[in-house]
Structure formats: C-alpha cells, structure tokens
CSV table of C-alpha atoms in Angstrom, one decimal:
chain,number,residue,atom,x,y,z
A,1,UNK,CA,43.0,131.5,53.7
A,2,UNK,CA,46.4,131.5,52.2
A,3,UNK,CA,46.9,128.8,49.3
A,4,UNK,CA,49.6,127.1,47.9
A,5,UNK,CA,49.8,124.9,44.6
A,6,UNK,CA,50.6,121.0,45.4
A,7,UNK,CA,51.9,119.0,42.4
A,8,UNK,CA,52.9,116.3,44.5
A,9,UNK,CA,50.6,113.6,44.2
A,10,UNK,CA,49.2,112.1,48.0
A,11,UNK,CA,50.5,108.3,46.5
A,12,UNK,CA,54.1,110.3,47.3
A,13,UNK,CA,53.7,110.7,50.5
A,14,UNK,CA,51.7,107.4,51.7
A,15,UNK,CA,55.1,105.9,49.6
A,16,UNK,CA,57.5,107.7,51.6
A,17,UNK,CA,55.9,107.4,54.8
A,18,UNK,CA,56.0,103.3,53.8
A,19,UNK,CA,59.6,103.2,53.3
A,20,UNK,CA,60.6,104.9,56.4
A,21,UNK,CA,58.2,102.7,58.5
A,22,UNK,CA,60.1,99.8,56.7
A,23,UNK,CA,63.3,100.8,57.4
A,24,UNK,CA,62.4,102.0,61.0
A,25,UNK,CA,61.3,97.7,61.2
A,26,UNK,CA,64.4,96.8,59.8
A,27,UNK,CA,66.1,98.7,62.4
A,28,UNK,CA,64.4,97.4,65.4
A,29,UNK,CA,64.9,93.6,63.9
A,30,UNK,CA,68.1,93.9,63.1
A,31,UNK,CA,70.0,96.1,65.2
A,32,UNK,CA,71.3,95.2,68.6
A,33,UNK,CA,72.3,98.6,71.0
A,34,UNK,CA,69.2,99.5,72.6
A,35,UNK,CA,69.5,103.3,71.8
A,36,UNK,CA,69.8,102.7,67.8
A,37,UNK,CA,66.7,100.3,68.3
A,38,UNK,CA,65.1,103.4,69.6
A,39,UNK,CA,66.2,105.6,67.1
A,40,UNK,CA,64.0,103.3,64.8
A,41,UNK,CA,61.1,103.3,66.8
A,42,UNK,CA,61.4,106.9,65.7
A,43,UNK,CA,61.8,107.0,62.5
A,44,UNK,CA,58.8,104.8,62.6
A,45,UNK,CA,56.4,107.0,64.7
A,46,UNK,CA,58.1,110.0,61.9
A,47,UNK,CA,56.7,107.5,59.2
A,48,UNK,CA,53.4,107.6,60.8
A,49,UNK,CA,53.2,111.2,61.3
A,50,UNK,CA,53.8,112.0,57.7
A,51,UNK,CA,51.1,109.4,56.9
A,52,UNK,CA,48.7,111.5,59.0
A,53,UNK,CA,49.5,115.1,57.9
A,54,UNK,CA,49.2,114.2,54.4
A,55,UNK,CA,45.8,112.4,54.6
A,56,UNK,CA,44.3,115.7,56.6
A,57,UNK,CA,46.2,118.2,54.2
A,58,UNK,CA,44.5,116.0,51.2
A,59,UNK,CA,41.5,114.8,52.2
A,60,UNK,CA,40.2,117.0,55.2
A,61,UNK,CA,41.6,120.3,54.8
A,62,UNK,CA,39.0,122.2,57.1
A,63,UNK,CA,39.5,119.5,59.9
A,64,UNK,CA,43.1,119.9,61.7
A,65,UNK,CA,42.9,115.8,63.1
A,66,UNK,CA,45.9,114.7,61.3
A,67,UNK,CA,48.0,118.3,62.1
A,68,UNK,CA,46.9,117.7,65.8
A,69,UNK,CA,47.5,113.5,66.5
A,70,UNK,CA,51.0,114.7,64.9
A,71,UNK,CA,51.5,117.4,67.6
A,72,UNK,CA,50.3,114.0,70.3
A,73,UNK,CA,52.7,111.8,68.3
A,74,UNK,CA,55.6,114.0,69.0
A,75,UNK,CA,54.8,114.8,72.5
A,76,UNK,CA,54.6,111.0,73.1
A,77,UNK,CA,57.5,110.0,71.5
A,78,UNK,CA,59.5,112.2,73.6
A,79,UNK,CA,58.2,110.9,76.6
A,80,UNK,CA,58.9,107.8,75.2
A,81,UNK,CA,62.4,108.5,74.3
A,82,UNK,CA,62.8,110.3,78.0
A,83,UNK,CA,61.6,106.9,79.8
A,84,UNK,CA,63.4,104.3,77.4
A,85,UNK,CA,66.6,106.1,77.5
A,86,UNK,CA,66.3,106.3,81.3
A,87,UNK,CA,66.1,102.4,81.8
A,88,UNK,CA,68.8,102.1,78.8
A,89,UNK,CA,71.1,103.9,81.5
A,90,UNK,CA,69.8,101.8,84.1
A,91,UNK,CA,70.3,98.5,82.5
A,92,UNK,CA,73.6,99.2,81.5
A,93,UNK,CA,74.5,100.8,85.4
A,94,UNK,CA,73.4,96.9,86.5
A,95,UNK,CA,74.6,94.6,83.7
A,96,UNK,CA,77.3,96.7,81.9
A,97,UNK,CA,75.8,96.3,78.6
A,98,UNK,CA,73.4,97.9,76.2
A,99,UNK,CA,73.2,95.1,74.1
A,100,UNK,CA,69.8,93.7,74.0
A,101,UNK,CA,70.7,90.0,73.4
A,102,UNK,CA,72.5,90.1,76.4
A,103,UNK,CA,69.7,91.1,78.2
A,104,UNK,CA,67.5,88.4,78.6
A,105,UNK,CA,66.2,87.6,82.6
A,106,UNK,CA,62.9,87.9,81.3
A,107,UNK,CA,63.3,85.0,79.0
A,108,UNK,CA,62.3,81.7,80.0
B,1,UNK,CA,59.2,122.7,41.4
B,2,UNK,CA,57.5,121.4,44.6
B,3,UNK,CA,57.7,117.9,42.6
B,4,UNK,CA,61.8,118.6,42.7
B,5,UNK,CA,61.7,119.7,46.1
B,6,UNK,CA,59.7,116.6,47.4
B,7,UNK,CA,62.2,114.1,45.9
B,8,UNK,CA,65.6,116.2,47.3
B,9,UNK,CA,63.4,115.5,50.4
B,10,UNK,CA,62.2,112.1,50.6
B,11,UNK,CA,65.6,111.0,49.5
B,12,UNK,CA,67.4,113.2,52.5
B,13,UNK,CA,64.7,111.4,54.6
B,14,UNK,CA,65.5,107.8,53.1
B,15,UNK,CA,69.3,108.2,53.2
B,16,UNK,CA,69.3,109.5,56.9
B,17,UNK,CA,67.0,106.6,57.8
B,18,UNK,CA,69.2,103.6,55.7
B,19,UNK,CA,72.0,104.9,57.3
B,20,UNK,CA,70.6,105.0,61.2
B,21,UNK,CA,70.0,101.5,60.3
B,22,UNK,CA,73.4,100.5,58.2
B,23,UNK,CA,76.3,102.6,59.4
B,24,UNK,CA,78.6,100.8,61.5
B,25,UNK,CA,79.6,103.8,64.1
B,26,UNK,CA,76.5,104.7,66.4
B,27,UNK,CA,77.6,108.1,66.5
B,28,UNK,CA,77.1,108.8,63.0
B,29,UNK,CA,73.9,106.7,63.2
B,30,UNK,CA,72.5,109.5,65.8
B,31,UNK,CA,73.8,112.7,63.0
B,32,UNK,CA,72.1,110.8,60.1
B,33,UNK,CA,68.7,110.3,62.6
B,34,UNK,CA,69.3,113.8,62.4
B,35,UNK,CA,69.3,114.6,59.0
B,36,UNK,CA,65.9,112.5,58.5
B,37,UNK,CA,64.2,114.3,60.8
B,38,UNK,CA,65.0,117.6,59.1
B,39,UNK,CA,64.2,115.8,55.9
B,40,UNK,CA,60.8,115.5,57.4
B,41,UNK,CA,60.5,118.9,58.6
B,42,UNK,CA,60.9,119.8,54.7
B,43,UNK,CA,58.3,117.4,54.2
B,44,UNK,CA,56.1,119.1,56.5
B,45,UNK,CA,56.5,122.4,54.8
B,46,UNK,CA,55.8,120.9,51.3
B,47,UNK,CA,52.4,119.8,53.1
B,48,UNK,CA,52.0,123.5,53.8
B,49,UNK,CA,52.0,122.5,58.1
B,50,UNK,CA,55.0,124.9,58.9
B,51,UNK,CA,53.8,124.7,62.5
B,52,UNK,CA,55.1,121.0,63.0
B,53,UNK,CA,58.2,121.7,61.0
B,54,UNK,CA,59.0,123.7,63.5
B,55,UNK,CA,58.6,121.7,66.2
B,56,UNK,CA,59.9,118.9,64.6
B,57,UNK,CA,63.6,120.8,64.3
B,58,UNK,CA,63.1,122.1,67.7
B,59,UNK,CA,62.1,118.3,69.7
B,60,UNK,CA,63.2,115.4,67.4
B,61,UNK,CA,66.0,117.3,66.1
B,62,UNK,CA,67.2,119.4,68.8
B,63,UNK,CA,66.5,117.8,71.9
B,64,UNK,CA,65.2,114.3,71.5
B,65,UNK,CA,68.9,113.9,69.5
B,66,UNK,CA,70.4,115.5,72.2
B,67,UNK,CA,68.8,112.8,74.7
B,68,UNK,CA,70.2,110.2,72.3
B,69,UNK,CA,73.9,111.4,72.0
B,70,UNK,CA,74.3,111.4,76.0
B,71,UNK,CA,72.5,107.8,76.1
B,72,UNK,CA,75.1,107.1,73.8
B,73,UNK,CA,77.8,108.5,75.5
B,74,UNK,CA,76.9,107.5,78.9
B,75,UNK,CA,76.4,103.4,77.6
B,76,UNK,CA,80.2,103.7,75.7
B,77,UNK,CA,78.5,102.0,72.9
B,78,UNK,CA,81.4,102.8,70.7
B,79,UNK,CA,83.1,99.9,72.8
B,80,UNK,CA,80.6,97.4,71.6
B,81,UNK,CA,80.7,98.1,67.7
B,82,UNK,CA,81.6,94.5,66.8
B,83,UNK,CA,78.0,93.4,68.2
B,84,UNK,CA,76.1,96.1,66.3
B,85,UNK,CA,74.1,93.9,64.1
B,86,UNK,CA,72.6,90.3,65.8
B,87,UNK,CA,72.8,87.2,63.7
B,88,UNK,CA,69.0,87.7,62.2
B,89,UNK,CA,70.1,90.2,60.2
B,90,UNK,CA,69.2,88.6,56.9
B,91,UNK,CA,65.6,87.6,58.7
B,92,UNK,CA,65.1,91.2,59.2
B,93,UNK,CA,65.8,91.9,55.6
B,94,UNK,CA,63.5,89.6,54.5
B,95,UNK,CA,60.6,90.9,57.1
B,96,UNK,CA,61.0,94.6,56.0
B,97,UNK,CA,61.3,94.0,52.5
B,98,UNK,CA,58.1,91.4,52.6
B,99,UNK,CA,56.5,94.2,54.6
B,100,UNK,CA,57.4,97.2,52.2
B,101,UNK,CA,56.2,94.7,49.3
B,102,UNK,CA,52.8,94.6,51.0
B,103,UNK,CA,52.5,98.1,51.4
B,104,UNK,CA,52.5,98.9,47.4
B,105,UNK,CA,50.7,96.1,46.7
B,106,UNK,CA,48.3,98.1,48.9
B,107,UNK,CA,48.6,101.0,47.4
B,108,UNK,CA,48.4,100.1,44.3
B,109,UNK,CA,45.0,98.5,44.5
B,110,UNK,CA,43.8,101.6,46.3
B,111,UNK,CA,42.2,104.6,44.2
B,112,UNK,CA,43.6,107.7,46.2
B,113,UNK,CA,41.0,110.7,46.2
B,114,UNK,CA,41.7,113.6,43.7
B,115,UNK,CA,44.7,116.1,44.5
B,116,UNK,CA,42.8,119.0,46.2
B,117,UNK,CA,45.6,121.1,43.1
B,118,UNK,CA,46.0,123.7,46.0
B,119,UNK,CA,47.0,123.5,50.1
B,120,UNK,CA,45.5,125.9,52.4
B,121,UNK,CA,48.2,126.8,54.4
B,122,UNK,CA,47.2,126.4,58.2
B,123,UNK,CA,48.0,129.7,60.1
B,124,UNK,CA,49.8,128.9,63.4
B,125,UNK,CA,46.7,130.3,65.5
B,126,UNK,CA,43.9,127.8,63.9
B,127,UNK,CA,46.3,125.2,65.3
B,128,UNK,CA,46.3,126.9,68.6
B,129,UNK,CA,42.7,127.2,68.8
B,130,UNK,CA,42.1,123.9,67.6
B,131,UNK,CA,44.7,122.4,70.1
B,132,UNK,CA,42.4,124.5,73.4
B,133,UNK,CA,39.4,124.3,72.2
B,134,UNK,CA,38.2,120.9,70.0
B,135,UNK,CA,40.8,118.9,71.6
B,136,UNK,CA,41.5,120.5,75.1
B,137,UNK,CA,40.9,117.3,76.7
B,138,UNK,CA,43.6,115.3,75.0
B,139,UNK,CA,45.8,118.1,75.0
B,140,UNK,CA,45.9,117.9,79.0
B,141,UNK,CA,46.0,114.3,79.1
B,142,UNK,CA,49.1,114.3,76.7
B,143,UNK,CA,51.1,117.1,79.2
B,144,UNK,CA,50.0,114.6,82.4
B,145,UNK,CA,51.7,112.0,80.3
B,146,UNK,CA,54.4,113.8,79.5
B,147,UNK,CA,55.2,114.9,83.0
B,148,UNK,CA,54.3,111.7,84.7
B,149,UNK,CA,57.0,109.8,81.9
B,150,UNK,CA,59.6,112.5,83.2
B,151,UNK,CA,59.1,112.4,86.7
B,152,UNK,CA,59.2,108.5,86.0
B,153,UNK,CA,62.8,108.9,84.1
B,154,UNK,CA,64.1,110.8,86.5
B,155,UNK,CA,63.2,108.3,89.5
B,156,UNK,CA,64.3,105.2,87.1
B,157,UNK,CA,67.6,107.0,86.4
B,158,UNK,CA,68.1,108.2,90.2
B,159,UNK,CA,70.9,106.5,92.0
B,160,UNK,CA,69.4,104.9,95.1
B,161,UNK,CA,70.8,105.2,98.6
B,162,UNK,CA,73.3,102.5,99.6
B,163,UNK,CA,73.7,101.2,96.0
B,164,UNK,CA,77.2,101.9,95.9
B,165,UNK,CA,79.2,104.0,93.1
B,166,UNK,CA,78.4,102.9,89.7
C-alpha cells in the first residue's frame, strides 16, 4: 500500500484535540444561544474524532477502528443536529426565545 | 514541510473554534465554524485519511452548517445579540483553563508510542470493505438511528393541528 512520510509527532494531534475540546467546553458553558451551544458541542465531537483518528493511524494502522468510529461520530452528529435544531425551533415557536437562560420550565 | 502544514491547519482549527465561542455576531460565528471544520478536514488529510476529509467537508462544512444557519435565521438570533453570553462567562473560562491544564499535565506524564515514520494511506475501498463487513452491524444501527432521528425531527418541528399560526 502507498505510504507517506510523517514528521508530526502524535502528541501534536492530541494537543490540538485537547485545545479544540476545551474551546468547545467553554462555548457550551459561556454561550447562551442554543444554536451556538450546539456548534460548540460539534467542536467537541470534532476534537474527539481527531483524537481517535490520530491514535488509529499511529498505533494500529492495520485496524480501521478509529476511522470507522469517526465516521459513526459524524453520522450521529448529523442526527443530533437535526433533532436538536427541531427542538430549538419548537421551543422558539412556543416561548419566543432561543436563549437557554430563559427556558427554565424544568428547573425546580 | 508536513509540520508547517500541520501548524497552519491547527491554527485554522483553533482560530475558527475561538471565533465560534467569542465572536459577538451569531452569523459570523456560524461562518467561523465552517473555517474550523475545514481545518479539521485538513488535519484528516495530514493523517492520510482522505475519505474522512471528504466526508467532513461534505457533511459538516456543507450540510450541518447550512442547517445551523437556517436555525439561526428562523430563531431571529441576531435580535438577541446583547445576551449572547451569560453571567457565568468567567466561571466558564476558569473551567476551560483548568481542564486544558489537566489535559496538558496528563499528556506530559504519558510516554507516547514511537512515531511510525511513515503512514499508510487508507484506500477508499478498504474503508468501505471494513464498514460493510467487520462493522456491518454498527453501520446498520447507525443508519437506523439516523432515520429515526430525522423522522423525529420532522415530527417535532411540524405544525400541530389547531395550534394556530406561529
């Protein structure tokens, strides 16, 4: 099979993944708009995908587990976005806002 | 050369991500989200997984972002610009920094496997083969989940009878 030279150590990918995940965590905690919170969640999912693909490619190149998992993550993320946006639209229709601080009917 | 490309891509990903969580305009945030996702596609190319890069651009940067932009449009998010960030912003920043610190500490203490030196380019046919033979059951399950989720999304977003004009 065809091979390409690789000069980037595994740690760099893990570092990038950690930074992206942290940005996502900050976005989920700090942002108040439901759609932007969803984008931050997607950033976190992407960080996990990078992590898995990097480990798969560096430590077990003959197995494609990490790559297959990344494909599954993308599929699940698409399902999640569709469902979550439907819920956001529904909430907006009923309550007139997409601000998560104002949607607190389930809070006791 | 590879390293230069990696740092360009990493900078794109991080800058786009920071834009999503910091920019004051929600539509700009959505476009910076695309920048970040395309950067991730570049990282996949660097990891020699071209298939994932293509899927990333098609599904994430294409379909998912268009969906998000439609949601922003329909929820009139721009009208609520002044309340984009909650009062827990400093706490969120502290939590994020602590988390990153924990990650870096753990990475520092771990001994990483030696670099393979060269990566095997994964051909499309091999991925398809693995997906439909070894991983056939999870693959079908994910298809079912996707179908159910999208039908559910339609049902949730649908206007109910006698609900009146929204």
